[in-house]
């Protein structure tokens, strides 16, 4: 891989072309620079960027040869509107005085909170009141079409997702994914991009892609932004964050630091009915968990323009967290329908651990000519390590207060270490005058080592139980290549591509004394076609095929005990799931989009409960549960009842059919479910910057395999006010006002009869404050690095 990198970096005949970076100057009639003039760049009627001139100077980047429109405005001066095309050395603009005293008018540019584009929905977090002052995990749950659960699962339009940060995947899953995103302050986020059907350029992993884009200051010189937030629910939590940037000539140095201290209280109620022809036993658990996490996360990077067409960059990120969870539970055991418990189990669980995750990226990009030809090279190294120790103490009492059995006391230290190396090359070029091509190569190597020890601590000294301990080693190597093409033919717009991925995996379990190897080549085509019949009518077609490889937690066969009678384990023999999606859409007046979709999932890997009614034990494992097909209708609309009022609505309804036939899973279900959402924003006073938001969503009951998931809903609101000459913002928000977002699951299939109800401290109030010490803060330079999707799958 190193040889390939050096060849690409030094041997390729780079064609240095005309500049794609343009400097401009805004002066008055006497030639004096005008500070803080608003400079807005547009193309084809779409706003591309907006910034404030710094002492009369502004810089435009990423330009192509198509015509641009540039507007400049400043209080007391006549507005300017200019059209220009590249190449051009610089722009010199002169503004004339109005010649009379004007009332003070603030001229600003503001993106809507939600933007709907052809291939994605953009949630502008920095404009959202309710997403500010909390965590990135909280903000993710407020993005349109995104559903999050307490166990770390994320879905977009009912598809599993791969989560990215600034074009880099988050190689975590489940509880670790939610813990990581909960440690990141949302005030450091610019926007969240939701792509239900990603193009072939993206990894095929996951049914959908969610890209979380960080803020980055673009003004010249040294600038910074500070923010903090305090949240009160059942317990308190707070975040603090700072972002800085130094930009001078060809050099740009940037970084951030965030700290969070989160305390969360969760209430869990479960029941299990063990029934045979000769017996009946009802087990009822009530558990309270108190968790605390203290996390530092940081970013440091630099970009250097070797020439106007070449840029080299380095990016380092880190996340260090210390976590603890203390749970106390009481289980009543009622046999043969008796009202008085036959025994009571008291369980105390204490978990402590720490996680360290880093990412190192080296990036090189060159623009080869003025037509848009460019080459991008990335090399990544991602080390990850997690250490955790669980101490479990279980005592079982009879009605008279005596011990029903010997104390069950265990200690289980666990370690996971993951090393990921990856490299990729992307090449963009033109095919004629109307068609754009993208092609690329990528190689990824993953090594995961897992150590789990089981100690019996009921005696004088701990005793290792080798039969319940395990070492699990997993390696995965994937080589990928893709190509895509896009262009216009009259009223038709086409974008299509294909991605090929060849994967080799090997899993070795010491306790099972088994080796599982797998290798496969898969092709993943995508297609996007639109036809613009008129200015008000547009038709569309989409198709994509993707894969969902099991994450490392799902593959690890080690048993994690939660009591003497229950545990969780993974399945090293899981197969990857395949997703196929097809859709037809119609857009009216760019505000109403109607779509008919079919989503097919085969070999879906899911959590499954296995209940032994004779020995009265239950455990959770992972299985490929069969196929699921969703056929549905989707509607999205944007309304502006008044200049100060914006409404964004989403309605999705589906018919689901799913079936399986195995020893543990046998069913054939058909049912309907829906997802409804409305987001409303209000500008109460434009001059003082007083704004408000109201958001609500409803998810009906749905079945996945044998899991019957109950309906959930949420109503949240917030208000914000600009202060300190509009450099600062105070926000107050309330989430889950109606307390309608608990997690409830029932299982009743083939002798399995159990369920759970969990409240996750989602009803909260947040007060936050942010302050900008610069003139322009925008999204960071988007790097789609080599370490694409593997981070999501770590545990």
PDB file of C-alpha atoms in Angstrom, residues 148-151 267-271 699-704 706-713 740-747 754-760:
ATOM      1  CA  UNK A 148     -32.495   5.805  17.043  1.00  0.00           C
ATOM      2  CA  UNK A 149     -32.978   3.269  19.841  1.00  0.00           C
ATOM      3  CA  UNK A 150     -31.538   2.923  23.341  1.00  0.00           C
ATOM      4  CA  UNK A 151     -29.300   0.010  22.324  1.00  0.00           C
ATOM      5  CA  UNK A 267     -35.559   2.096  34.232  1.00  0.00           C
ATOM      6  CA  UNK A 268     -36.004  -1.419  32.858  1.00  0.00           C
ATOM      7  CA  UNK A 269     -38.935  -3.784  33.416  1.00  0.00           C
ATOM      8  CA  UNK A 270     -38.888  -7.258  31.891  1.00  0.00           C
ATOM      9  CA  UNK A 271     -41.009 -10.359  32.206  1.00  0.00           C
ATOM     10  CA  UNK A 699     -43.655   5.690  14.799  1.00  0.00           C
ATOM     11  CA  UNK A 700     -46.397   3.050  14.798  1.00  0.00           C
ATOM     12  CA  UNK A 701     -45.925  -0.479  16.090  1.00  0.00           C
ATOM     13  CA  UNK A 702     -43.828  -2.713  13.837  1.00  0.00           C
ATOM     14  CA  UNK A 703     -42.559  -6.291  13.788  1.00  0.00           C
ATOM     15  CA  UNK A 704     -39.020  -7.407  13.011  1.00  0.00           C
ATOM     16  CA  UNK A 706     -40.150 -12.357  16.394  1.00  0.00           C
ATOM     17  CA  UNK A 707     -39.716  -8.899  17.973  1.00  0.00           C
ATOM     18  CA  UNK A 708     -42.953  -6.922  18.333  1.00  0.00           C
ATOM     19  CA  UNK A 709     -41.857  -3.298  18.772  1.00  0.00           C
ATOM     20  CA  UNK A 710     -44.476  -0.970  20.283  1.00  0.00           C
ATOM     21  CA  UNK A 711     -45.277   2.490  18.939  1.00  0.00           C
ATOM     22  CA  UNK A 712     -43.288   5.532  20.086  1.00  0.00           C
ATOM     23  CA  UNK A 713     -43.758   9.272  19.651  1.00  0.00           C
ATOM     24  CA  UNK A 740     -43.772   9.078  24.737  1.00  0.00           C
ATOM     25  CA  UNK A 741     -40.385   7.663  23.793  1.00  0.00           C
ATOM     26  CA  UNK A 742     -39.837   4.536  25.922  1.00  0.00           C
ATOM     27  CA  UNK A 743     -38.733   1.285  24.299  1.00  0.00           C
ATOM     28  CA  UNK A 744     -41.139  -1.658  24.482  1.00  0.00           C
ATOM     29  CA  UNK A 745     -40.642  -5.088  22.885  1.00  0.00           C
ATOM     30  CA  UNK A 746     -42.710  -8.268  23.132  1.00  0.00           C
ATOM     31  CA  UNK A 747     -41.835 -11.814  21.973  1.00  0.00           C
ATOM     32  CA  UNK A 754     -41.115 -12.489  27.199  1.00  0.00           C
ATOM     33  CA  UNK A 755     -40.931  -8.721  26.911  1.00  0.00           C
ATOM     34  CA  UNK A 756     -39.272  -5.539  28.119  1.00  0.00           C
ATOM     35  CA  UNK A 757     -40.148  -1.904  28.796  1.00  0.00           C
ATOM     36  CA  UNK A 758     -37.301   0.612  29.123  1.00  0.00           C
ATOM     37  CA  UNK A 759     -37.289   4.358  29.821  1.00  0.00           C
ATOM     38  CA  UNK A 760     -34.093   6.079  28.767  1.00  0.00           C
TER      39      UNK A 760
END
